[in-house]
JSON list of C-alpha atoms in Angstrom, two decimals:
[
{"chain": "A", "resi": 1, "resn": "LYS", "atom": "CA", "xyz": [-76.95, 17.73, -79.43]},
{"chain": "A", "resi": 2, "resn": "GLU", "atom": "CA", "xyz": [-76.86, 13.96, -78.92]},
{"chain": "A", "resi": 3, "resn": "ALA", "atom": "CA", "xyz": [-73.76, 14.15, -76.71]},
{"chain": "A", "resi": 4, "resn": "ILE", "atom": "CA", "xyz": [-75.36, 16.95, -74.68]},
{"chain": "A", "resi": 5, "resn": "SER", "atom": "CA", "xyz": [-78.48, 14.87, -74.06]},
{"chain": "A", "resi": 6, "resn": "HIS", "atom": "CA", "xyz": [-76.36, 11.90, -72.91]},
{"chain": "A", "resi": 7, "resn": "ILE", "atom": "CA", "xyz": [-74.33, 14.09, -70.55]},
{"chain": "A", "resi": 8, "resn": "LYS", "atom": "CA", "xyz": [-77.46, 15.68, -69.08]},
{"chain": "A", "resi": 9, "resn": "ALA", "atom": "CA", "xyz": [-79.10, 12.26, -68.62]},
{"chain": "A", "resi": 10, "resn": "ALA", "atom": "CA", "xyz": [-76.00, 10.86, -66.90]},
{"chain": "A", "resi": 11, "resn": "ASN", "atom": "CA", "xyz": [-75.89, 13.86, -64.54]},
{"chain": "A", "resi": 12, "resn": "VAL", "atom": "CA", "xyz": [-72.08, 13.74, -64.32]},
{"chain": "A", "resi": 13, "resn": "PRO", "atom": "CA", "xyz": [-69.49, 16.53, -64.01]},
{"chain": "A", "resi": 14, "resn": "SER", "atom": "CA", "xyz": [-68.63, 17.92, -67.45]},
{"chain": "A", "resi": 15, "resn": "ILE", "atom": "CA", "xyz": [-65.98, 19.97, -69.21]},
{"chain": "A", "resi": 16, "resn": "VAL", "atom": "CA", "xyz": [-66.36, 21.68, -72.58]},
{"chain": "A", "resi": 17, "resn": "ALA", "atom": "CA", "xyz": [-63.28, 21.60, -74.82]},
{"chain": "A", "resi": 18, "resn": "ILE", "atom": "CA", "xyz": [-63.62, 23.90, -77.81]},
{"chain": "A", "resi": 19, "resn": "THR", "atom": "CA", "xyz": [-61.34, 22.50, -80.48]},
{"chain": "A", "resi": 20, "resn": "LYS", "atom": "CA", "xyz": [-59.55, 24.01, -83.47]},
{"chain": "A", "resi": 21, "resn": "SER", "atom": "CA", "xyz": [-58.97, 27.21, -81.52]},
{"chain": "A", "resi": 22, "resn": "ASP", "atom": "CA", "xyz": [-55.82, 27.83, -83.56]},
{"chain": "A", "resi": 23, "resn": "LEU", "atom": "CA", "xyz": [-57.74, 28.48, -86.78]},
{"chain": "A", "resi": 24, "resn": "PRO", "atom": "CA", "xyz": [-58.24, 32.10, -87.90]},
{"chain": "A", "resi": 25, "resn": "THR", "atom": "CA", "xyz": [-61.95, 31.34, -88.40]},
{"chain": "A", "resi": 26, "resn": "SER", "atom": "CA", "xyz": [-62.31, 30.06, -84.83]},
{"chain": "A", "resi": 27, "resn": "ASN", "atom": "CA", "xyz": [-65.18, 31.75, -82.99]},
{"chain": "A", "resi": 28, "resn": "PRO", "atom": "CA", "xyz": [-65.35, 30.43, -79.40]},
{"chain": "A", "resi": 29, "resn": "GLU", "atom": "CA", "xyz": [-67.99, 33.01, -78.41]},
{"chain": "A", "resi": 30, "resn": "LYS", "atom": "CA", "xyz": [-70.36, 31.67, -81.07]},
{"chain": "A", "resi": 31, "resn": "VAL", "atom": "CA", "xyz": [-69.82, 28.13, -79.76]},
{"chain": "A", "resi": 32, "resn": "LYS", "atom": "CA", "xyz": [-70.52, 29.32, -76.20]},
{"chain": "A", "resi": 33, "resn": "GLN", "atom": "CA", "xyz": [-73.74, 31.02, -77.38]},
{"chain": "A", "resi": 34, "resn": "GLN", "atom": "CA", "xyz": [-74.84, 27.80, -79.12]},
{"chain": "A", "resi": 35, "resn": "LEU", "atom": "CA", "xyz": [-74.15, 25.80, -75.95]},
{"chain": "A", "resi": 36, "resn": "ALA", "atom": "CA", "xyz": [-76.14, 28.31, -73.89]},
{"chain": "A", "resi": 37, "resn": "LYS", "atom": "CA", "xyz": [-79.10, 27.79, -76.24]},
{"chain": "A", "resi": 38, "resn": "GLU", "atom": "CA", "xyz": [-78.84, 24.04, -75.45]},
{"chain": "A", "resi": 39, "resn": "GLY", "atom": "CA", "xyz": [-78.94, 24.73, -71.71]},
{"chain": "A", "resi": 40, "resn": "ILE", "atom": "CA", "xyz": [-75.19, 24.36, -71.02]},
{"chain": "A", "resi": 41, "resn": "SER", "atom": "CA", "xyz": [-74.16, 26.89, -68.36]},
{"chain": "A", "resi": 42, "resn": "LEU", "atom": "CA", "xyz": [-70.45, 27.63, -68.75]},
{"chain": "A", "resi": 43, "resn": "GLU", "atom": "CA", "xyz": [-68.09, 29.22, -66.25]},
{"chain": "A", "resi": 44, "resn": "GLY", "atom": "CA", "xyz": [-67.77, 32.92, -66.95]},
{"chain": "A", "resi": 45, "resn": "GLN", "atom": "CA", "xyz": [-71.37, 32.99, -68.15]},
{"chain": "A", "resi": 46, "resn": "GLY", "atom": "CA", "xyz": [-73.13, 32.28, -64.88]},
{"chain": "A", "resi": 47, "resn": "GLY", "atom": "CA", "xyz": [-72.64, 28.52, -64.92]},
{"chain": "A", "resi": 48, "resn": "ASP", "atom": "CA", "xyz": [-70.30, 25.99, -63.40]},
{"chain": "A", "resi": 49, "resn": "ILE", "atom": "CA", "xyz": [-69.15, 23.96, -66.42]},
{"chain": "A", "resi": 50, "resn": "PRO", "atom": "CA", "xyz": [-65.49, 24.70, -67.21]},
{"chain": "A", "resi": 51, "resn": "VAL", "atom": "CA", "xyz": [-64.56, 25.54, -70.80]},
{"chain": "A", "resi": 52, "resn": "VAL", "atom": "CA", "xyz": [-61.09, 25.19, -72.31]},
{"chain": "A", "resi": 53, "resn": "LEU", "atom": "CA", "xyz": [-59.92, 26.27, -75.78]},
{"chain": "A", "resi": 54, "resn": "VAL", "atom": "CA", "xyz": [-57.71, 23.59, -77.32]},
{"chain": "A", "resi": 55, "resn": "SER", "atom": "CA", "xyz": [-55.84, 22.82, -80.52]},
{"chain": "A", "resi": 56, "resn": "ALA", "atom": "CA", "xyz": [-54.66, 19.34, -81.35]},
{"chain": "A", "resi": 57, "resn": "LYS", "atom": "CA", "xyz": [-52.41, 20.78, -84.05]},
{"chain": "A", "resi": 58, "resn": "THR", "atom": "CA", "xyz": [-50.49, 23.22, -81.86]},
{"chain": "A", "resi": 59, "resn": "GLY", "atom": "CA", "xyz": [-51.09, 21.65, -78.45]},
{"chain": "A", "resi": 60, "resn": "LYS", "atom": "CA", "xyz": [-52.62, 24.88, -77.17]},
{"chain": "A", "resi": 61, "resn": "GLY", "atom": "CA", "xyz": [-54.78, 24.33, -74.08]},
{"chain": "A", "resi": 62, "resn": "ILE", "atom": "CA", "xyz": [-54.02, 20.62, -73.67]},
{"chain": "A", "resi": 63, "resn": "SER", "atom": "CA", "xyz": [-52.15, 21.02, -70.39]},
{"chain": "A", "resi": 64, "resn": "GLU", "atom": "CA", "xyz": [-54.91, 23.32, -69.10]},
{"chain": "A", "resi": 65, "resn": "LEU", "atom": "CA", "xyz": [-57.54, 20.73, -70.10]},
{"chain": "A", "resi": 66, "resn": "LEU", "atom": "CA", "xyz": [-55.67, 18.00, -68.24]},
{"chain": "A", "resi": 67, "resn": "GLU", "atom": "CA", "xyz": [-55.43, 20.25, -65.16]},
{"chain": "A", "resi": 68, "resn": "VAL", "atom": "CA", "xyz": [-59.18, 20.91, -65.28]},
{"chain": "A", "resi": 69, "resn": "ILE", "atom": "CA", "xyz": [-59.90, 17.17, -65.61]},
{"chain": "A", "resi": 70, "resn": "VAL", "atom": "CA", "xyz": [-57.77, 16.42, -62.54]},
{"chain": "A", "resi": 71, "resn": "LEU", "atom": "CA", "xyz": [-59.33, 19.27, -60.55]},
{"chain": "A", "resi": 72, "resn": "LEU", "atom": "CA", "xyz": [-62.88, 18.25, -61.46]},
{"chain": "A", "resi": 73, "resn": "SER", "atom": "CA", "xyz": [-62.22, 14.60, -60.59]},
{"chain": "A", "resi": 74, "resn": "GLN", "atom": "CA", "xyz": [-60.77, 15.62, -57.21]},
{"chain": "A", "resi": 75, "resn": "MET", "atom": "CA", "xyz": [-63.70, 17.92, -56.44]},
{"chain": "A", "resi": 76, "resn": "ALA", "atom": "CA", "xyz": [-66.19, 15.18, -57.37]},
{"chain": "A", "resi": 77, "resn": "ASN", "atom": "CA", "xyz": [-64.17, 12.61, -55.41]},
{"chain": "A", "resi": 78, "resn": "ILE", "atom": "CA", "xyz": [-63.87, 10.45, -58.50]},
{"chain": "A", "resi": 79, "resn": "SER", "atom": "CA", "xyz": [-61.39, 7.62, -58.11]},
{"chain": "A", "resi": 80, "resn": "GLY", "atom": "CA", "xyz": [-60.97, 4.15, -59.46]},
{"chain": "A", "resi": 81, "resn": "GLU", "atom": "CA", "xyz": [-59.34, 0.90, -58.46]},
{"chain": "A", "resi": 82, "resn": "PRO", "atom": "CA", "xyz": [-57.33, -0.98, -61.14]},
{"chain": "A", "resi": 83, "resn": "LYS", "atom": "CA", "xyz": [-58.25, -4.39, -59.68]},
{"chain": "A", "resi": 84, "resn": "ASP", "atom": "CA", "xyz": [-62.02, -3.77, -59.57]},
{"chain": "A", "resi": 85, "resn": "THR", "atom": "CA", "xyz": [-64.57, -4.52, -62.30]},
{"chain": "A", "resi": 86, "resn": "PHE", "atom": "CA", "xyz": [-63.81, -2.58, -65.48]},
{"chain": "A", "resi": 87, "resn": "GLU", "atom": "CA", "xyz": [-65.97, 0.38, -66.43]},
{"chain": "A", "resi": 88, "resn": "GLY", "atom": "CA", "xyz": [-65.31, 3.19, -68.86]},
{"chain": "A", "resi": 89, "resn": "VAL", "atom": "CA", "xyz": [-67.27, 5.88, -70.65]},
{"chain": "A", "resi": 90, "resn": "VAL", "atom": "CA", "xyz": [-67.16, 6.79, -74.35]},
{"chain": "A", "resi": 91, "resn": "ILE", "atom": "CA", "xyz": [-66.18, 10.43, -74.89]},
{"chain": "A", "resi": 92, "resn": "GLU", "atom": "CA", "xyz": [-65.71, 10.26, -78.67]},
{"chain": "A", "resi": 93, "resn": "ALA", "atom": "CA", "xyz": [-66.32, 7.67, -81.39]},
{"chain": "A", "resi": 94, "resn": "LYS", "atom": "CA", "xyz": [-65.84, 7.53, -85.15]},
{"chain": "A", "resi": 95, "resn": "ARG", "atom": "CA", "xyz": [-65.10, 5.25, -88.07]},
{"chain": "A", "resi": 96, "resn": "ASP", "atom": "CA", "xyz": [-61.64, 5.54, -89.64]},
{"chain": "A", "resi": 97, "resn": "ARG", "atom": "CA", "xyz": [-61.29, 4.24, -93.22]},
{"chain": "A", "resi": 98, "resn": "ARG", "atom": "CA", "xyz": [-58.04, 2.44, -92.44]},
{"chain": "A", "resi": 99, "resn": "LYS", "atom": "CA", "xyz": [-58.40, 1.43, -88.80]},
{"chain": "A", "resi": 100, "resn": "GLY", "atom": "CA", "xyz": [-62.13, 0.80, -88.47]},
{"chain": "A", "resi": 101, "resn": "VAL", "atom": "CA", "xyz": [-64.15, 1.95, -85.46]},
{"chain": "A", "resi": 102, "resn": "LEU", "atom": "CA", "xyz": [-62.21, 4.05, -82.94]},
{"chain": "A", "resi": 103, "resn": "ALA", "atom": "CA", "xyz": [-63.72, 4.87, -79.56]},
{"chain": "A", "resi": 104, "resn": "THR", "atom": "CA", "xyz": [-62.04, 7.19, -77.08]},
{"chain": "A", "resi": 105, "resn": "LEU", "atom": "CA", "xyz": [-62.85, 6.27, -73.48]},
{"chain": "A", "resi": 106, "resn": "ILE", "atom": "CA", "xyz": [-62.04, 7.44, -70.03]},
{"chain": "A", "resi": 107, "resn": "VAL", "atom": "CA", "xyz": [-61.43, 4.47, -67.75]},
{"chain": "A", "resi": 108, "resn": "ARG", "atom": "CA", "xyz": [-63.51, 4.93, -64.60]},
{"chain": "A", "resi": 109, "resn": "ASN", "atom": "CA", "xyz": [-62.61, 1.72, -62.82]},
{"chain": "A", "resi": 110, "resn": "GLY", "atom": "CA", "xyz": [-60.70, -1.51, -63.37]},
{"chain": "A", "resi": 111, "resn": "THR", "atom": "CA", "xyz": [-58.23, -2.27, -66.14]},
{"chain": "A", "resi": 112, "resn": "LEU", "atom": "CA", "xyz": [-58.70, -2.88, -69.86]},
{"chain": "A", "resi": 113, "resn": "ALA", "atom": "CA", "xyz": [-56.19, -4.88, -71.88]},
{"chain": "A", "resi": 114, "resn": "ILE", "atom": "CA", "xyz": [-55.68, -5.85, -75.51]},
{"chain": "A", "resi": 115, "resn": "GLY", "atom": "CA", "xyz": [-57.62, -8.99, -76.46]},
{"chain": "A", "resi": 116, "resn": "GLU", "atom": "CA", "xyz": [-60.50, -8.46, -74.02]},
{"chain": "A", "resi": 117, "resn": "GLU", "atom": "CA", "xyz": [-64.16, -8.30, -75.07]},
{"chain": "A", "resi": 118, "resn": "VAL", "atom": "CA", "xyz": [-65.99, -5.01, -74.47]},
{"chain": "A", "resi": 119, "resn": "SER", "atom": "CA", "xyz": [-69.50, -3.71, -74.96]},
{"chain": "A", "resi": 120, "resn": "ALA", "atom": "CA", "xyz": [-71.03, -0.25, -74.93]},
{"chain": "A", "resi": 121, "resn": "GLY", "atom": "CA", "xyz": [-74.79, -0.46, -75.36]},
{"chain": "A", "resi": 122, "resn": "LYS", "atom": "CA", "xyz": [-75.41, -2.14, -78.71]},
{"chain": "A", "resi": 123, "resn": "ALA", "atom": "CA", "xyz": [-71.76, -1.78, -79.77]},
{"chain": "A", "resi": 124, "resn": "GLY", "atom": "CA", "xyz": [-69.25, -4.43, -78.86]},
{"chain": "A", "resi": 125, "resn": "GLY", "atom": "CA", "xyz": [-66.09, -6.16, -79.96]},
{"chain": "A", "resi": 126, "resn": "LYS", "atom": "CA", "xyz": [-62.66, -7.43, -79.04]},
{"chain": "A", "resi": 127, "resn": "VAL", "atom": "CA", "xyz": [-59.93, -4.88, -78.20]},
{"chain": "A", "resi": 128, "resn": "ARG", "atom": "CA", "xyz": [-57.38, -5.07, -81.02]},
{"chain": "A", "resi": 129, "resn": "ALA", "atom": "CA", "xyz": [-55.29, -2.08, -79.92]},
{"chain": "A", "resi": 130, "resn": "LEU", "atom": "CA", "xyz": [-55.11, 0.57, -77.20]},
{"chain": "A", "resi": 131, "resn": "LEU", "atom": "CA", "xyz": [-53.63, 3.98, -77.98]},
{"chain": "A", "resi": 132, "resn": "GLY", "atom": "CA", "xyz": [-52.61, 6.48, -75.30]},
{"chain": "A", "resi": 133, "resn": "ASP", "atom": "CA", "xyz": [-53.15, 10.22, -75.32]},
{"chain": "A", "resi": 134, "resn": "MET", "atom": "CA", "xyz": [-50.10, 10.77, -77.53]},
{"chain": "A", "resi": 135, "resn": "GLY", "atom": "CA", "xyz": [-51.05, 8.01, -79.99]},
{"chain": "A", "resi": 136, "resn": "GLN", "atom": "CA", "xyz": [-48.61, 5.54, -78.46]},
{"chain": "A", "resi": 137, "resn": "SER", "atom": "CA", "xyz": [-49.51, 1.86, -78.20]},
{"chain": "A", "resi": 138, "resn": "VAL", "atom": "CA", "xyz": [-50.23, 0.72, -74.64]},
{"chain": "A", "resi": 139, "resn": "LYS", "atom": "CA", "xyz": [-50.85, -2.77, -73.26]},
{"chain": "A", "resi": 140, "resn": "GLU", "atom": "CA", "xyz": [-53.48, -1.82, -70.69]},
{"chain": "A", "resi": 141, "resn": "ALA", "atom": "CA", "xyz": [-55.55, 1.13, -69.53]},
{"chain": "A", "resi": 142, "resn": "THR", "atom": "CA", "xyz": [-56.17, 1.91, -65.86]},
{"chain": "A", "resi": 143, "resn": "PRO", "atom": "CA", "xyz": [-58.50, 4.37, -64.03]},
{"chain": "A", "resi": 144, "resn": "GLY", "atom": "CA", "xyz": [-58.31, 7.96, -65.18]},
{"chain": "A", "resi": 145, "resn": "MET", "atom": "CA", "xyz": [-56.63, 7.14, -68.48]},
{"chain": "A", "resi": 146, "resn": "PRO", "atom": "CA", "xyz": [-58.03, 8.52, -71.71]},
{"chain": "A", "resi": 147, "resn": "ILE", "atom": "CA", "xyz": [-57.58, 5.68, -74.18]},
{"chain": "A", "resi": 148, "resn": "GLU", "atom": "CA", "xyz": [-58.44, 5.08, -77.82]},
{"chain": "A", "resi": 149, "resn": "VAL", "atom": "CA", "xyz": [-59.83, 1.60, -78.39]},
{"chain": "A", "resi": 150, "resn": "LEU", "atom": "CA", "xyz": [-59.75, -0.18, -81.74]},
{"chain": "A", "resi": 151, "resn": "GLY", "atom": "CA", "xyz": [-61.99, -3.22, -82.06]},
{"chain": "A", "resi": 152, "resn": "PHE", "atom": "CA", "xyz": [-65.63, -2.19, -81.74]},
{"chain": "A", "resi": 153, "resn": "SER", "atom": "CA", "xyz": [-67.77, -3.73, -84.48]},
{"chain": "A", "resi": 154, "resn": "ASN", "atom": "CA", "xyz": [-69.92, -0.60, -84.74]},
{"chain": "A", "resi": 155, "resn": "ILE", "atom": "CA", "xyz": [-69.74, 2.96, -83.41]},
{"chain": "A", "resi": 156, "resn": "PRO", "atom": "CA", "xyz": [-70.75, 3.27, -79.74]},
{"chain": "A", "resi": 157, "resn": "LEU", "atom": "CA", "xyz": [-72.77, 6.28, -78.61]},
{"chain": "A", "resi": 158, "resn": "VAL", "atom": "CA", "xyz": [-70.93, 9.09, -76.84]},
{"chain": "A", "resi": 159, "resn": "GLY", "atom": "CA", "xyz": [-71.67, 8.82, -73.13]},
{"chain": "A", "resi": 160, "resn": "SER", "atom": "CA", "xyz": [-72.15, 5.04, -73.31]},
{"chain": "A", "resi": 161, "resn": "LYS", "atom": "CA", "xyz": [-70.91, 2.96, -70.41]},
{"chain": "A", "resi": 162, "resn": "VAL", "atom": "CA", "xyz": [-68.23, 0.48, -71.52]},
{"chain": "A", "resi": 163, "resn": "VAL", "atom": "CA", "xyz": [-67.96, -2.85, -69.71]},
{"chain": "A", "resi": 164, "resn": "LYS", "atom": "CA", "xyz": [-66.47, -6.30, -70.19]},
{"chain": "A", "resi": 165, "resn": "PRO", "atom": "CA", "xyz": [-69.42, -8.64, -70.82]},
{"chain": "A", "resi": 166, "resn": "SER", "atom": "CA", "xyz": [-67.75, -11.46, -68.87]},
{"chain": "A", "resi": 167, "resn": "GLU", "atom": "CA", "xyz": [-67.56, -9.41, -65.64]}
]
């Protein structure tokens, strides 16, 4: 519910990815009904928000999700410039017992590199590591990249704008 309120407040194009679709207990229709109760109008149910069933375990739906992201960004004329001021948005955040706080971002503009300071609302820190979409270590993240950032001191809110305080 918190993520939904942030997305609605930001008034930005959205995509719903229903995870764990590979499980026998998966019930995407129930999830869609719950989203409808929260005012989320999905494609196929009279709305315009795309929905994709995905499974991290099997990889099901990942290529379709990436295609929808590209299509939505093209339709909304979303583009970024690697040399401009950095800006990203938090799409997922959690605390890992071994790694600490992990925040997944989409880079909207500019470039983020290891060692740089970042802030997202009341959360901030120094980037200790950047992990790409396949868990690989990367040196920098440029516009359009989904990236996992290690280094926040506390968990940023989903939907938070991420910036470099020095810029």
